[in-house]
Amino acid sequence: MRVAVLGAGAIGAYVGASLCRAGVEVFLIARGAHLQAIRESGVRVHSPRGDFESRPLATDDPHEVGPVDHVFLGLKANQYAQAGPLVAPLLHERTTLIAAQNGIPWWYFHQLPGPFQGRRVESVDPGGVVSAALPLHRAIGCVVYAATEIVAPGQIRHLEGTRLSIGEPDGTDSARCNEFADAMVAGGLKCPVEPDLRRDIWIKLMGNIAFNPISALTRATMAGICRHGGTRELVVDMMRETLAVAAAFDVHPDVSIERRLAGAERVGEHKTSTLQSLERGKPLELEAILAAVVELAGLTGVPVPTLRVVNALAGLLEDGNTGG
């Protein structure tokens, strides 16, 4: 099996190194000092489960890789529209695109029975540009529950969690999902094939939709947001509205708001990925996390006044951060 990791950042390099341990032929597509370090010394993973090293092949040119069986997308969702030229050299007729992203994916309504089947989510796929770059029939969803960070070029710190749930948009137990999942498990990760991955998407989104924009607007950590009475109440309101939108699409996450808050408090003084992006002057990836949910609320008539206010403030922040 041949796997390319496009976007070999903290999660991408961790997955690639793990698959390499399983004997998979892995290609990390990276750049700069990170690429150079991987070429020279491989990927070094520091983990409470035990440190390890892997030596996947690494390049900045997908043409050097050629067609593979699976492409693991470690890119931010707002990079997908420009990914077409990087993805094209990696494809044969059965290549899958395994999208490890936060928020509502571009494939959300693909093969989803009901009145919205085949509809495009404009917030994440404006004018169909993402679907053109990443064809829907190749998409496999992925929800990441592992936490990692790059501590130095070629070096990954694994903080917690080893589960990356995957699933087909139509909920089938496919051979292509099982093939990839088996390799992930052989590499030391958990990779359940979920019959309803959209439920996992909404469970993770409950936390992301509140903590990510609030942290960027206030510069606060997750624990800090939970400790402050006003922002804690704001998180609860945002989560309630998010659950109402999910219910309108017949998705009912069985995780309580209090449990999600308790989990966030346990994470401690952690900066969300959105706050880290803000501090680095990078795009905030809130279209998929927040704007898409506001769009879905509009489709179903679910009132989300709190989400709309925070979305407007986050949009203004994004414009200032990127010079928009």
Tab-separated table of N, CA and C in Angstrom, residues 32-189:
chain	number	residue	atom	x	y	z
A	32	GLY	N	10.530	23.346	3.362
A	32	GLY	CA	11.376	24.112	4.272
A	32	GLY	C	12.223	23.258	5.193
A	33	ALA	N	12.466	23.785	6.382
A	33	ALA	CA	13.326	23.118	7.356
A	33	ALA	C	12.738	21.787	7.803
A	34	HIS	N	11.400	21.705	7.855
A	34	HIS	CA	10.730	20.464	8.251
A	34	HIS	C	11.066	19.355	7.255
A	35	LEU	N	10.981	19.680	5.969
A	35	LEU	CA	11.315	18.709	4.923
A	35	LEU	C	12.777	18.289	5.027
A	36	GLN	N	13.660	19.240	5.190
A	36	GLN	CA	15.087	18.933	5.252
A	36	GLN	C	15.409	18.018	6.431
A	37	ALA	N	14.786	18.298	7.582
A	37	ALA	CA	15.045	17.477	8.769
A	37	ALA	C	14.537	16.051	8.573
A	38	ILE	N	13.365	15.899	7.934
A	38	ILE	CA	12.819	14.561	7.701
A	38	ILE	C	13.712	13.792	6.730
A	39	ARG	N	14.202	14.473	5.703
A	39	ARG	CA	15.105	13.818	4.754
A	39	ARG	C	16.388	13.335	5.445
A	40	GLU	N	16.880	14.134	6.380
A	40	GLU	CA	18.163	13.807	7.016
A	40	GLU	C	18.017	12.786	8.148
A	41	SER	N	16.960	12.936	8.945
A	41	SER	CA	16.853	12.126	10.167
A	41	SER	C	15.525	11.415	10.353
A	42	GLY	N	14.614	11.535	9.401
A	42	GLY	CA	13.303	10.925	9.563
A	42	GLY	C	12.421	11.745	10.487
A	43	VAL	N	11.338	11.139	10.945
A	43	VAL	CA	10.414	11.784	11.883
A	43	VAL	C	10.640	11.182	13.262
A	44	ARG	N	10.836	12.038	14.237
A	44	ARG	CA	11.005	11.596	15.621
A	44	ARG	C	9.756	11.984	16.406
A	45	VAL	N	9.115	10.991	16.993
A	45	VAL	CA	7.888	11.213	17.750
A	45	VAL	C	8.177	11.028	19.231
A	46	HIS	N	7.880	12.053	20.020
A	46	HIS	CA	8.024	11.999	21.475
A	46	HIS	C	6.621	11.832	22.061
A	47	SER	N	6.393	10.727	22.752
A	47	SER	CA	5.038	10.398	23.175
A	47	SER	C	5.050	9.761	24.556
A	48	PRO	N	4.013	10.039	25.371
A	48	PRO	CA	3.899	9.336	26.654
A	48	PRO	C	3.697	7.835	26.471
A	49	ARG	N	3.337	7.414	25.265
A	49	ARG	CA	3.183	5.991	24.961
A	49	ARG	C	4.498	5.347	24.521
A	50	GLY	N	5.558	6.150	24.458
A	50	GLY	CA	6.852	5.645	24.020
A	50	GLY	C	7.341	6.382	22.792
A	51	ASP	N	8.568	6.847	22.803
A	51	ASP	CA	9.150	7.556	21.659
A	51	ASP	C	9.471	6.567	20.541
A	52	PHE	N	9.418	7.056	19.312
A	52	PHE	CA	9.838	6.226	18.193
A	52	PHE	C	10.285	7.100	17.034
A	53	GLU	N	10.996	6.479	16.099
A	53	GLU	CA	11.462	7.159	14.898
A	53	GLU	C	11.021	6.375	13.674
A	54	SER	N	10.683	7.089	12.607
A	54	SER	CA	10.349	6.465	11.331
A	54	SER	C	11.056	7.228	10.231
A	55	ARG	N	11.265	6.545	9.119
A	55	ARG	CA	11.952	7.194	7.998
A	55	ARG	C	11.101	7.097	6.723
A	56	PRO	N	9.993	7.823	6.699
A	56	PRO	CA	9.226	7.882	5.461
A	56	PRO	C	9.981	8.683	4.406
A	57	LEU	N	9.670	8.432	3.157
A	57	LEU	CA	10.234	9.243	2.086
A	57	LEU	C	9.618	10.637	2.163
A	58	ALA	N	10.372	11.652	1.803
A	58	ALA	CA	9.886	13.027	1.919
A	58	ALA	C	10.283	13.828	0.692
A	59	THR	N	9.367	14.689	0.260
A	59	THR	CA	9.601	15.514	-0.920
A	59	THR	C	8.692	16.737	-0.855
A	60	ASP	N	8.991	17.717	-1.676
A	60	ASP	CA	8.083	18.855	-1.833
A	60	ASP	C	7.393	18.827	-3.192
A	61	ASP	N	7.610	17.750	-3.948
A	61	ASP	CA	7.067	17.649	-5.302
A	61	ASP	C	6.247	16.366	-5.452
A	62	PRO	N	4.911	16.465	-5.501
A	62	PRO	CA	4.072	15.269	-5.644
A	62	PRO	C	4.363	14.478	-6.917
A	63	HIS	N	4.901	15.124	-7.952
A	63	HIS	CA	5.224	14.410	-9.191
A	63	HIS	C	6.304	13.345	-8.947
A	64	GLU	N	7.154	13.556	-7.928
A	64	GLU	CA	8.166	12.563	-7.588
A	64	GLU	C	7.548	11.330	-6.931
A	65	VAL	N	6.347	11.475	-6.422
A	65	VAL	CA	5.667	10.378	-5.726
A	65	VAL	C	4.867	9.528	-6.703
A	66	GLY	N	4.059	10.190	-7.539
A	66	GLY	CA	3.203	9.468	-8.460
A	66	GLY	C	1.963	8.936	-7.774
A	67	PRO	N	1.157	8.142	-8.470
A	67	PRO	CA	-0.125	7.673	-7.923
A	67	PRO	C	0.048	6.813	-6.671
A	68	VAL	N	-0.835	7.036	-5.705
A	68	VAL	CA	-0.840	6.284	-4.452
A	68	VAL	C	-2.255	5.754	-4.207
A	69	ASP	N	-2.379	4.908	-3.198
A	69	ASP	CA	-3.695	4.331	-2.881
A	69	ASP	C	-4.536	5.251	-2.013
A	70	HIS	N	-3.883	5.975	-1.113
A	70	HIS	CA	-4.588	6.892	-0.216
A	70	HIS	C	-3.779	8.170	-0.069
A	71	VAL	N	-4.477	9.305	-0.096
A	71	VAL	CA	-3.860	10.595	0.220
A	71	VAL	C	-4.459	11.072	1.534
A	72	PHE	N	-3.624	11.212	2.560
A	72	PHE	CA	-4.068	11.745	3.846
A	72	PHE	C	-3.856	13.246	3.816
A	73	LEU	N	-4.946	14.000	3.935
A	73	LEU	CA	-4.888	15.460	3.852
A	73	LEU	C	-4.703	16.047	5.247
A	74	GLY	N	-3.499	16.531	5.520
A	74	GLY	CA	-3.234	17.204	6.773
A	74	GLY	C	-3.294	18.715	6.639
A	75	LEU	N	-3.878	19.187	5.550
A	75	LEU	CA	-4.004	20.622	5.294
A	75	LEU	C	-5.121	21.226	6.133
A	76	LYS	N	-5.092	22.541	6.301
A	76	LYS	CA	-6.233	23.262	6.850
A	76	LYS	C	-7.334	23.298	5.796
A	77	ALA	N	-8.573	23.325	6.247
A	77	ALA	CA	-9.704	23.309	5.321
A	77	ALA	C	-9.654	24.471	4.336
A	78	ASN	N	-9.115	25.626	4.778
A	78	ASN	CA	-9.073	26.775	3.874
A	78	ASN	C	-7.957	26.671	2.840
A	79	GLN	N	-7.195	25.577	2.856
A	79	GLN	CA	-6.170	25.343	1.840
A	79	GLN	C	-6.646	24.369	0.759
A	80	TYR	N	-7.819	23.776	0.951
A	80	TYR	CA	-8.285	22.733	0.039
A	80	TYR	C	-8.494	23.243	-1.387
A	81	ALA	N	-9.018	24.445	-1.523
A	81	ALA	CA	-9.350	24.955	-2.857
A	81	ALA	C	-8.120	25.047	-3.751
A	82	GLN	N	-6.949	25.284	-3.165
A	82	GLN	CA	-5.723	25.417	-3.951
A	82	GLN	C	-4.941	24.100	-4.037
A	83	ALA	N	-5.526	23.010	-3.527
A	83	ALA	CA	-4.778	21.754	-3.432
A	83	ALA	C	-4.797	20.930	-4.710
A	84	GLY	N	-5.647	21.290	-5.686
A	84	GLY	CA	-5.804	20.485	-6.884
A	84	GLY	C	-4.499	20.119	-7.585
A	85	PRO	N	-3.627	21.090	-7.884
A	85	PRO	CA	-2.371	20.764	-8.579
A	85	PRO	C	-1.449	19.850	-7.765
A	86	LEU	N	-1.547	19.888	-6.449
A	86	LEU	CA	-0.728	19.013	-5.609
A	86	LEU	C	-1.305	17.603	-5.547
A	87	VAL	N	-2.630	17.520	-5.583
A	87	VAL	CA	-3.293	16.226	-5.466
A	87	VAL	C	-3.253	15.447	-6.775
A	88	ALA	N	-3.413	16.134	-7.898
A	88	ALA	CA	-3.578	15.459	-9.193
A	88	ALA	C	-2.502	14.424	-9.502
A	89	PRO	N	-1.206	14.698	-9.259
A	89	PRO	CA	-0.186	13.689	-9.591
A	89	PRO	C	-0.258	12.437	-8.717
A	90	LEU	N	-1.012	12.502	-7.620
A	90	LEU	CA	-1.059	11.396	-6.664
A	90	LEU	C	-2.198	10.418	-6.941
A	91	LEU	N	-3.013	10.706	-7.948
A	91	LEU	CA	-4.254	9.956	-8.140
A	91	LEU	C	-4.148	8.869	-9.192
A	92	HIS	N	-4.690	7.691	-8.857
A	92	HIS	CA	-5.086	6.726	-9.879
A	92	HIS	C	-6.597	6.570	-9.751
A	93	GLU	N	-7.207	5.680	-10.472
A	93	GLU	CA	-8.672	5.684	-10.551
A	93	GLU	C	-9.351	5.352	-9.223
A	94	ARG	N	-8.637	4.718	-8.283
A	94	ARG	CA	-9.265	4.332	-7.013
A	94	ARG	C	-8.663	5.062	-5.804
A	95	THR	N	-7.810	6.034	-6.012
A	95	THR	CA	-7.179	6.748	-4.895
A	95	THR	C	-8.225	7.444	-4.030
A	96	THR	N	-8.114	7.292	-2.707
A	96	THR	CA	-9.005	7.992	-1.789
A	96	THR	C	-8.343	9.256	-1.266
A	97	LEU	N	-9.170	10.195	-0.833
A	97	LEU	CA	-8.718	11.421	-0.179
A	97	LEU	C	-9.275	11.404	1.238
A	98	ILE	N	-8.403	11.219	2.211
A	98	ILE	CA	-8.817	11.104	3.606
A	98	ILE	C	-8.590	12.453	4.271
A	99	ALA	N	-9.686	13.150	4.528
A	99	ALA	CA	-9.621	14.556	4.913
A	99	ALA	C	-9.712	14.721	6.427
A	100	ALA	N	-8.576	15.003	7.048
A	100	ALA	CA	-8.530	15.207	8.497
A	100	ALA	C	-8.710	16.683	8.796
A	101	GLN	N	-9.951	17.133	8.858
A	101	GLN	CA	-10.213	18.558	9.072
A	101	GLN	C	-11.201	18.760	10.211
A	102	ASN	N	-11.164	19.946	10.787
A	102	ASN	CA	-12.163	20.349	11.764
A	102	ASN	C	-13.374	20.928	11.052
A	103	GLY	N	-14.530	20.840	11.705
A	103	GLY	CA	-15.718	21.498	11.191
A	103	GLY	C	-16.474	20.700	10.151
A	104	ILE	N	-17.307	21.417	9.402
A	104	ILE	CA	-18.164	20.818	8.376
A	104	ILE	C	-17.345	20.609	7.107
A	105	PRO	N	-17.244	19.375	6.608
A	105	PRO	CA	-16.444	19.122	5.409
A	105	PRO	C	-17.184	19.472	4.130
A	106	TRP	N	-16.430	19.640	3.045
A	106	TRP	CA	-17.036	19.965	1.752
A	106	TRP	C	-17.932	18.856	1.237
A	107	TRP	N	-17.746	17.642	1.737
A	107	TRP	CA	-18.530	16.500	1.256
A	107	TRP	C	-19.774	16.252	2.102
A	108	TYR	N	-20.144	17.142	3.005
A	108	TYR	CA	-21.152	16.841	4.028
A	108	TYR	C	-22.456	16.300	3.434
A	109	PHE	N	-22.947	16.892	2.365
A	109	PHE	CA	-24.226	16.458	1.794
A	109	PHE	C	-24.072	15.409	0.699
A	110	HIS	N	-22.840	14.988	0.414
A	110	HIS	CA	-22.615	13.964	-0.603
A	110	HIS	C	-23.161	12.625	-0.115
A	111	GLN	N	-24.070	12.030	-0.860
A	111	GLN	CA	-24.665	10.732	-0.568
A	111	GLN	C	-25.402	10.704	0.775
A	112	LEU	N	-25.892	11.857	1.199
A	112	LEU	CA	-26.683	11.937	2.431
A	112	LEU	C	-28.163	11.928	2.060
A	113	PRO	N	-28.882	10.875	2.381
A	113	PRO	CA	-30.303	10.823	2.020
A	113	PRO	C	-31.081	11.971	2.646
A	114	GLY	N	-32.067	12.459	1.903
A	114	GLY	CA	-32.895	13.533	2.424
A	114	GLY	C	-32.980	14.705	1.472
A	115	PRO	N	-33.639	15.761	1.907
A	115	PRO	CA	-33.905	16.894	1.012
A	115	PRO	C	-32.676	17.680	0.593
A	116	PHE	N	-31.559	17.528	1.313
A	116	PHE	CA	-30.366	18.311	0.996
A	116	PHE	C	-29.290	17.489	0.287
A	117	GLN	N	-29.613	16.279	-0.102
A	117	GLN	CA	-28.622	15.418	-0.738
A	117	GLN	C	-28.008	16.108	-1.956
A	118	GLY	N	-26.681	16.122	-1.995
A	118	GLY	CA	-25.969	16.714	-3.118
A	118	GLY	C	-25.812	18.215	-3.050
A	119	ARG	N	-26.362	18.844	-2.021
A	119	ARG	CA	-26.251	20.304	-1.900
A	119	ARG	C	-24.810	20.690	-1.561
A	120	ARG	N	-24.400	21.848	-1.994
A	120	ARG	CA	-23.059	22.350	-1.704
A	120	ARG	C	-23.098	23.270	-0.486
A	121	VAL	N	-22.129	23.124	0.412
A	121	VAL	CA	-21.980	24.032	1.551
A	121	VAL	C	-21.067	25.167	1.106
A	122	GLU	N	-21.672	26.291	0.802
A	122	GLU	CA	-20.920	27.393	0.191
A	122	GLU	C	-19.803	27.925	1.081
A	123	SER	N	-19.973	27.878	2.375
A	123	SER	CA	-18.953	28.407	3.279
A	123	SER	C	-17.623	27.673	3.136
A	124	VAL	N	-17.695	26.378	2.811
A	124	VAL	CA	-16.464	25.586	2.702
A	124	VAL	C	-16.145	25.167	1.270
A	125	ASP	N	-17.111	25.336	0.368
A	125	ASP	CA	-16.912	24.947	-1.035
A	125	ASP	C	-17.511	26.011	-1.950
A	126	PRO	N	-17.008	27.248	-1.848
A	126	PRO	CA	-17.615	28.351	-2.601
A	126	PRO	C	-17.542	28.139	-4.105
A	127	GLY	N	-18.694	28.095	-4.734
A	127	GLY	CA	-18.734	27.903	-6.178
A	127	GLY	C	-18.262	26.542	-6.638
A	128	GLY	N	-18.086	25.610	-5.715
A	128	GLY	CA	-17.642	24.266	-6.072
A	128	GLY	C	-16.148	24.121	-6.306
A	129	VAL	N	-15.349	25.100	-5.852
A	129	VAL	CA	-13.911	25.052	-6.143
A	129	VAL	C	-13.214	23.908	-5.403
A	130	VAL	N	-13.698	23.585	-4.200
A	130	VAL	CA	-13.081	22.485	-3.453
A	130	VAL	C	-13.468	21.145	-4.069
A	131	SER	N	-14.731	21.000	-4.444
A	131	SER	CA	-15.170	19.760	-5.097
A	131	SER	C	-14.417	19.520	-6.399
A	132	ALA	N	-14.068	20.596	-7.092
A	132	ALA	CA	-13.282	20.459	-8.322
A	132	ALA	C	-11.863	19.986	-8.024
A	133	ALA	N	-11.282	20.488	-6.924
A	133	ALA	CA	-9.919	20.107	-6.552
A	133	ALA	C	-9.874	18.730	-5.906
A	134	LEU	N	-10.914	18.413	-5.127
A	134	LEU	CA	-10.972	17.161	-4.365
A	134	LEU	C	-12.288	16.464	-4.697
A	135	PRO	N	-12.322	15.630	-5.734
A	135	PRO	CA	-13.586	15.028	-6.196
A	135	PRO	C	-14.312	14.276	-5.095
A	136	LEU	N	-15.620	14.482	-5.046
A	136	LEU	CA	-16.430	13.932	-3.960
A	136	LEU	C	-16.376	12.414	-3.880
A	137	HIS	N	-16.307	11.742	-5.025
A	137	HIS	CA	-16.344	10.275	-4.985
A	137	HIS	C	-15.087	9.676	-4.356
A	138	ARG	N	-14.048	10.479	-4.195
A	138	ARG	CA	-12.809	9.994	-3.574
A	138	ARG	C	-12.792	10.239	-2.060
A	139	ALA	N	-13.724	11.002	-1.540
A	139	ALA	CA	-13.642	11.491	-0.163
A	139	ALA	C	-13.955	10.408	0.865
A	140	ILE	N	-13.086	10.329	1.868
A	140	ILE	CA	-13.339	9.589	3.099
A	140	ILE	C	-13.180	10.587	4.238
A	141	GLY	N	-14.162	10.656	5.111
A	141	GLY	CA	-14.090	11.597	6.221
A	141	GLY	C	-13.176	11.110	7.323
A	142	CYS	N	-12.650	12.047	8.095
A	142	CYS	CA	-11.752	11.699	9.200
A	142	CYS	C	-11.915	12.737	10.311
A	143	VAL	N	-12.173	12.264	11.522
A	143	VAL	CA	-12.250	13.131	12.690
A	143	VAL	C	-11.093	12.775	13.614
A	144	VAL	N	-10.262	13.764	13.910
A	144	VAL	CA	-9.020	13.541	14.657
A	144	VAL	C	-9.241	13.831	16.137
A	145	TYR	N	-8.944	12.846	16.967
A	145	TYR	CA	-9.013	13.011	18.419
A	145	TYR	C	-7.629	13.004	19.064
A	146	ALA	N	-6.587	12.908	18.257
A	146	ALA	CA	-5.214	12.955	18.769
A	146	ALA	C	-4.738	14.401	18.811
A	147	ALA	N	-3.894	14.709	19.779
A	147	ALA	CA	-3.309	16.048	19.905
A	147	ALA	C	-1.798	15.946	19.757
A	148	THR	N	-1.253	16.705	18.807
A	148	THR	CA	0.181	16.696	18.549
A	148	THR	C	0.664	18.107	18.270
A	149	GLU	N	1.957	18.298	18.309
A	149	GLU	CA	2.530	19.588	17.958
A	149	GLU	C	3.944	19.376	17.432
A	150	ILE	N	4.385	20.282	16.572
A	150	ILE	CA	5.760	20.264	16.084
A	150	ILE	C	6.627	21.019	17.091
A	151	VAL	N	7.619	20.340	17.646
A	151	VAL	CA	8.495	20.995	18.624
A	151	VAL	C	9.790	21.474	17.982
A	152	ALA	N	10.140	20.891	16.840
A	152	ALA	CA	11.310	21.292	16.061
A	152	ALA	C	11.154	20.637	14.701
A	153	PRO	N	11.836	21.124	13.685
A	153	PRO	CA	11.719	20.478	12.378
A	153	PRO	C	11.973	18.969	12.464
A	154	GLY	N	11.014	18.205	11.959
A	154	GLY	CA	11.143	16.752	11.972
A	154	GLY	C	10.826	16.086	13.298
A	155	GLN	N	10.447	16.875	14.314
A	155	GLN	CA	10.170	16.315	15.638
A	155	GLN	C	8.735	16.651	16.063
A	156	ILE	N	8.000	15.611	16.429
A	156	ILE	CA	6.588	15.743	16.793
A	156	ILE	C	6.410	15.333	18.246
A	157	ARG	N	5.710	16.158	19.016
A	157	ARG	CA	5.323	15.771	20.372
A	157	ARG	C	3.866	15.304	20.337
A	158	HIS	N	3.658	14.058	20.721
A	158	HIS	CA	2.302	13.518	20.836
A	158	HIS	C	1.837	13.764	22.263
A	159	LEU	N	0.760	14.547	22.401
A	159	LEU	CA	0.292	14.959	23.727
A	159	LEU	C	-0.708	13.974	24.317
A	160	GLU	N	-1.709	13.618	23.529
A	160	GLU	CA	-2.728	12.694	24.025
A	160	GLU	C	-3.553	12.173	22.860
A	161	GLY	N	-4.216	11.038	23.089
A	161	GLY	CA	-5.155	10.492	22.116
A	161	GLY	C	-4.472	9.836	20.932
A	162	THR	N	-5.028	8.718	20.489
A	162	THR	CA	-4.493	8.042	19.298
A	162	THR	C	-5.610	7.697	18.308
A	163	ARG	N	-6.808	8.228	18.541
A	163	ARG	CA	-7.946	7.837	17.695
A	163	ARG	C	-8.160	8.831	16.561
A	164	LEU	N	-8.257	8.283	15.362
A	164	LEU	CA	-8.671	9.035	14.185
A	164	LEU	C	-9.804	8.223	13.546
A	165	SER	N	-11.036	8.642	13.760
A	165	SER	CA	-12.188	7.925	13.214
A	165	SER	C	-12.348	8.279	11.746
A	166	ILE	N	-12.669	7.276	10.935
A	166	ILE	CA	-12.901	7.523	9.517
A	166	ILE	C	-14.249	6.944	9.116
A	167	GLY	N	-14.738	7.352	7.948
A	167	GLY	CA	-16.015	6.820	7.486
A	167	GLY	C	-16.369	7.308	6.101
A	168	GLU	N	-17.154	6.493	5.408
A	168	GLU	CA	-17.660	6.845	4.085
A	168	GLU	C	-18.816	7.836	4.207
A	169	PRO	N	-18.940	8.764	3.257
A	169	PRO	CA	-20.084	9.666	3.267
A	169	PRO	C	-21.433	8.954	3.252
A	170	ASP	N	-21.503	7.766	2.631
A	170	ASP	CA	-22.778	7.043	2.591
A	170	ASP	C	-22.925	6.045	3.732
A	171	GLY	N	-21.953	5.993	4.643
A	171	GLY	CA	-22.041	5.131	5.815
A	171	GLY	C	-21.721	3.672	5.589
A	172	THR	N	-21.288	3.290	4.394
A	172	THR	CA	-21.005	1.880	4.118
A	172	THR	C	-19.683	1.448	4.758
A	173	ASP	N	-19.598	0.147	5.020
A	173	ASP	CA	-18.378	-0.438	5.574
A	173	ASP	C	-17.528	-0.881	4.391
A	174	SER	N	-16.760	0.047	3.836
A	174	SER	CA	-16.099	-0.190	2.558
A	174	SER	C	-14.740	-0.850	2.719
A	175	ALA	N	-14.309	-1.529	1.650
A	175	ALA	CA	-12.996	-2.154	1.642
A	175	ALA	C	-11.896	-1.110	1.738
A	176	ARG	N	-12.097	0.037	1.092
A	176	ARG	CA	-11.037	1.053	1.097
A	176	ARG	C	-10.857	1.660	2.486
A	177	CYS	N	-11.948	1.833	3.233
A	177	CYS	CA	-11.826	2.314	4.609
A	177	CYS	C	-11.131	1.282	5.488
A	178	ASN	N	-11.527	0.038	5.359
A	178	ASN	CA	-10.947	-1.012	6.193
A	178	ASN	C	-9.467	-1.223	5.896
A	179	GLU	N	-9.081	-1.087	4.631
A	179	GLU	CA	-7.672	-1.218	4.278
A	179	GLU	C	-6.836	-0.165	4.994
A	180	PHE	N	-7.294	1.081	4.938
A	180	PHE	CA	-6.553	2.161	5.588
A	180	PHE	C	-6.582	2.003	7.105
A	181	ALA	N	-7.734	1.647	7.667
A	181	ALA	CA	-7.861	1.485	9.114
A	181	ALA	C	-6.946	0.386	9.626
A	182	ASP	N	-6.857	-0.723	8.908
A	182	ASP	CA	-5.990	-1.823	9.333
A	182	ASP	C	-4.530	-1.374	9.395
A	183	ALA	N	-4.110	-0.575	8.418
A	183	ALA	CA	-2.733	-0.084	8.417
A	183	ALA	C	-2.494	0.870	9.588
A	184	MET	N	-3.462	1.704	9.887
A	184	MET	CA	-3.328	2.631	11.014
A	184	MET	C	-3.196	1.864	12.325
A	185	VAL	N	-4.022	0.841	12.510
A	185	VAL	CA	-3.962	0.031	13.730
A	185	VAL	C	-2.617	-0.681	13.831
A	186	ALA	N	-2.131	-1.194	12.713
A	186	ALA	CA	-0.821	-1.856	12.704
A	186	ALA	C	0.293	-0.887	13.083
A	187	GLY	N	0.071	0.408	12.831
A	187	GLY	CA	1.050	1.428	13.187
A	187	GLY	C	0.902	1.967	14.594
A	188	GLY	N	-0.046	1.411	15.368
A	188	GLY	CA	-0.189	1.806	16.763
A	188	GLY	C	-1.276	2.816	17.044
A	189	LEU	N	-2.122	3.110	16.060
A	189	LEU	CA	-3.197	4.084	16.246
A	189	LEU	C	-4.551	3.391	16.329
